[in-house]
Amino acid sequence: MTGDVALSEGMPSGSGRPVINGTAVVTLTIPCAPEYVGTARLAILGVAGRMGFSYDQIEDIRLAVGEACTNAIERAGHVPGLDAGINIRCEIQAERLTIEIEDNVPTMNGDAAGAEGEEDFSTQELGAVLMEILVDEVAIDTLPGGGTRARLVKYTADNA
Amino acid sequence: MTGDVALSEGMPSGSGRPVINGTAVVTLTIPCAPEYVGTARLAILGVAGRMGFSYDQIEDIRLAVGEACTNAIERAGHVPGLDAGINIRCEIQAERLTIEIEDNVPTMNGDAAGAEGEEDFSTQELGAVLMEILVDEVAIDTLPGGGTRARLVKYTADNA
Amino acid sequence: METTNMNLKVTPRSLDNDTRVLDLEGEVDVYTAPLLRQEIMDQVDAGVKRLLVNLAKVEYLDSTGLGILIGGVKRMREQGGVLRLVAPPPRITRIFDITGLNRIFEVHATEAEALA
Amino acid sequence: METTNMNLKVTPRSLDNDTRVLDLEGEVDVYTAPLLRQEIMDQVDAGVKRLLVNLAKVEYLDSTGLGILIGGVKRMREQGGVLRLVAPPPRITRIFDITGLNRIFEVHATEAEALA
Ligand SMILES: Nc1ncnc2c1ncn2[C@@H]1O[C@H](COP(=O)(O)OP(=O)(O)O)[C@@H](O)[C@H]1O
Ligand SMILES: Nc1ncnc2c1ncn2[C@@H]1O[C@H](COP(=O)(O)OP(=O)(O)O)[C@@H](O)[C@H]1O
């Protein structure tokens, strides 16, 4: 099974149905490569910027999404020649913003993951810690067809 | 046939295959509603900003994409209760940026379109004129399943 | 009264009984244009004779915004007044030029010039 | 030599034979981090004893950038030098605090303080 198929299969209904029961959905697909994380951050600014979050909250969301993308890109770096993508799905509701960051990078076993240098590992750990702190809910799942999905939730009510 | 189906059917392969033969593909799907055009403009900034375009060229591209989205939103405004979406597909190549803006707003016949006020009509004409001037190539097609696709091309070589 | 709508801020300012300025800040697009339309109509309804629209801090202006400005020019003219545009940034001057709207709009570099 | 990589600019500056400053401007992320790593390694290889990294104009710093800075602290320490961070904006101070990296980094509000 190619990575492409996995990404398509795992894709939520975002592209076909941009508004579902009063929930607006914005989806963005980027190549799983360093130069596109900035594009994702700008799009997230466009989404979160309209929801009444504070400046700091918006920056927290941008950084958390950036970390999830970076994690996917670093995992993709271990698979030579991989043509992977990242799909970002934003669910906009009055009380919360839910962002799913999904990649089709084949999941490594523990050994392969452990092969990275010490510096890289601490970076990945840091990214996970940042996500946990910056948003209200984080769930990371390995997808059946290969790939990973990070689900981030930020509530507008923190907005105190 | 619902608008949703039309949008999915007409959708190019963007979401599944973000990199095709050295062409990077970025896709964005937004609700067909005024508050999301800003999100599209920010994402386009992220895409065009990395391609070596000048500041003025980037602003031209952003405005042209904004006009295509606005046109879709205005057409959607004539169809009460419509739950439409806009799909924006960017093909990034060294020599050019191609952006397809596709909506699933059912196509109006001439009479319905003519029913708008004078001010609205000149606005739509203006939008079309702007697109023609701001980018190098414009093609507007009505999609078989309903909906419209605007295809904009900007060459990096104007970059003089 | 100042009105904000996320990406556009419109602040009216009275210069004398007949003359008002609208200071715009931000983006005029299909989302924010209704706010600009309302602010202009409020001035028309108030019987203002000279309405200046200060574009100095406008970062984005699309066909919807242009349409509102054209509408404003017409409404003001219908009641014997004028609408003048002040201090457009280079990007927006360029849009006026390429669309030919520089022949419809009265554009002035400064407020003083627009009042002369 | 100044190096630009779209969204990050790194400009080295010599204060004396042993002391250099890297002025950063822009975003440090997975795309631009290799540039920062190279600039730091160049200073390490040049045998610099005190390396200040000026963060005043950094708009974004992610885990990749943090990793490069941690690596720089280690490399400098290995050769008996120090790497100090100068003038982080509030957002970045916050990141140092919530990650606990404020215990690993030497952070100073001004260049003068970092040199004292
Ligand atoms: N998609 C992802 N996005 C962000 N962080 C992730 C993702 N997948 C795993 N992580 C985090 O990266 C760190 C390193 O992951 P990894 O080496 O794959 O496994 P482990 O959880 O066994 O350490 C972990 O702390 C994990 O929580
Ligand atoms: N998807 C679109 N995006 C931007 N402009 C469009 C789109 N569809 C049509 N237009 C332009 O809007 C203007 C008004 O269109 P319309 O009233 O539908 O038809 P007509 O071309 O017969 O005037 C036309 O100049 C047309 O080129």
mmCIF file of C-alpha atoms in Angstrom, chain B residues 48-52, chain D residues 6-7 27 29 31:
data_model
loop_
_atom_site.group_PDB
_atom_site.id
_atom_site.type_symbol
_atom_site.label_atom_id
_atom_site.label_comp_id
_atom_site.label_asym_id
_atom_site.label_seq_id
_atom_site.Cartn_x
_atom_site.Cartn_y
_atom_site.Cartn_z
ATOM 1 C CA ALA B 48 3.459 32.455 -2.983
ATOM 2 C CA GLY B 49 5.772 33.935 -0.356
ATOM 3 C CA ARG B 50 8.238 31.076 -0.812
ATOM 4 C CA MET B 51 8.404 31.162 -4.594
ATOM 5 C CA GLY B 52 10.521 34.249 -5.235
ATOM 6 C CA MET D 6 13.430 33.461 3.328
ATOM 7 C CA ASN D 7 12.061 33.638 6.847
ATOM 8 C CA GLU D 27 11.229 32.515 12.270
ATOM 9 C CA ASP D 29 11.413 26.401 12.534
ATOM 10 C CA TYR D 31 12.706 24.848 7.599
#
